[in-house]
Amino acid sequence: MSERPPRMDLEQLRTMLHIAPFHQWLGLDIAELTDEALILEMPWRDEIVSNPMIGSAHGGILSALIDLTGLYTINALGGSARATSDMRVDFHRPATSGPLRAIGRVVKLGKQISVAETRIEDAEGRLLASGRGAYVG
Amino acid sequence: MSERPPRMDLEQLRTMLHIAPFHQWLGLDIAELTDEALILEMPWRDEIVSNPMIGSAHGGILSALIDLTGLYTINALGGSARATSDMRVDFHRPATSGPLRAIGRVVKLGKQISVAETRIEDAEGRLLASGRGAYVG
Amino acid sequence: MSERPPRMDLEQLRTMLHIAPFHQWLGLDIAELTDEALILEMPWRDEIVSNPMIGSAHGGILSALIDLTGLYTINALGGSARATSDMRVDFHRPATSGPLRAIGRVVKLGKQISVAETRIEDAEGRLLASGRGAYVG
Amino acid sequence: MSERPPRMDLEQLRTMLHIAPFHQWLGLDIAELTDEALILEMPWRDEIVSNPMIGSAHGGILSALIDLTGLYTINALGGSARATSDMRVDFHRPATSGPLRAIGRVVKLGKQISVAETRIEDAEGRLLASGRGAYVG
């Protein structure tokens, strides 16, 4: 995909990302956009905790990250994603501190449906969750 | 499954549900527990909006509901679910007002892994999202 | 959905089902079509075995059943499914004898994408596998 | 993962792969095992066709490949996978000729559950299907 230039620059993407009140609440920002990946970053906030004994983030938060990162990845890397059609998430390890990094990559840019994969890592680069979404263009 | 009595009563389940700060933030409550289904309810709050043009809830919020409702369904209906292993969510229609109802049903109670299905409906009973989670016991 | 009459009768559906050489190889037949479900049946054949120690059917065979039953369910019950977009399968218990029954139900009939759920049962009605597919119309 | 040597050599893996009658029917062989990927190859056979108009392989065959390649990938690259717990498959493009190549990579080696991703490509390297399985050890 290196010959396909990203459709949007970082500022456009950041503006779009911040339109969503939920993205603002999550404190999302764009860390990096390369020819192959879009990397978002999210700080910790105490309201996202699921299990207060170990202070781990709710799976729904990790799922939200995988959902939205894939959608922005498709749009940033030459495809068109208006909405998520469906999604799969695998949870690998509790997320207990921030910032969380979400690394999205294109699996397939399609006319009707595009697919992206996203990995969520902690600050030490450990894999916390991963998954893929199918997006309608 | 009608011969298998629910393991927990409503009050125990409600207490467990509210331990999670994220569940409190979502404003979750238990609406009903029958022999076949656990029904949770969630009010609207403006921070969950994804697309402010149509005022629709973020897919990550619906995913969180599907994830957690399945886990509590397994535990409420005779199984054991400590954590979500993985999850699939299908998005059918934008969620634009509350309360949202999440109806969880057991697919399979297993020794290692249990599976539950959840439907998210709006106040008019329209299907907004549905999915299934695999939970480790 | 009881007010929506099935679009195809059993003979049309059977003819369509048998066009696929792989369906013929599997020995598939339509057992029943109601307003709410399409039930297919598949006999055993020794080539489908994965683990010869226990004589269990390959997961790919159960996946094929879930994939195709969902597609025919959508078409039989008033929707339009040309191809599978994606699919999830949960494996619950080894399938060690035939016939296998695949029971498909509509989750959502959509304009672009429809979703169906399928359960695979053995002759005693035990749940062997279940899953859902998203189909493009 | 480059410091973790593959647990099995190619001959052991090939012997295991061929124990399954269904794998023999599919004509599967191991093309390559590196530190990062296991690559299987499958010839064409006419019984796998789904749509005889375009001569495309059945989605269930691609699903079988994704299921089994992931399981052997986990076992070949230092993990333990006894059975598939669940699986997701995305179908990107009709498969109309062989041989098909299935490239499996580890997402996560876990104590209870491991996850692998598999891509199916045609002889020209075009992506036909992709997906991921969760495997119990």
Coordinates of C-alpha atoms in Angstrom, one line a residue, chain B residues 7 39-40 67 79 82 107 116 128:
Chain B
R7 CA -27.7 -18.7 41.0
I39 CA -32.4 -7.7 31.0
L40 CA -30.3 -4.6 31.8
D67 CA -19.9 -7.6 26.5
G79 CA -22.8 -20.6 34.8
R82 CA -14.9 -14.4 35.2
V107 CA -26.1 -20.0 24.3
A116 CA -24.0 -15.7 25.6
L128 CA -30.1 -1.7 17.5

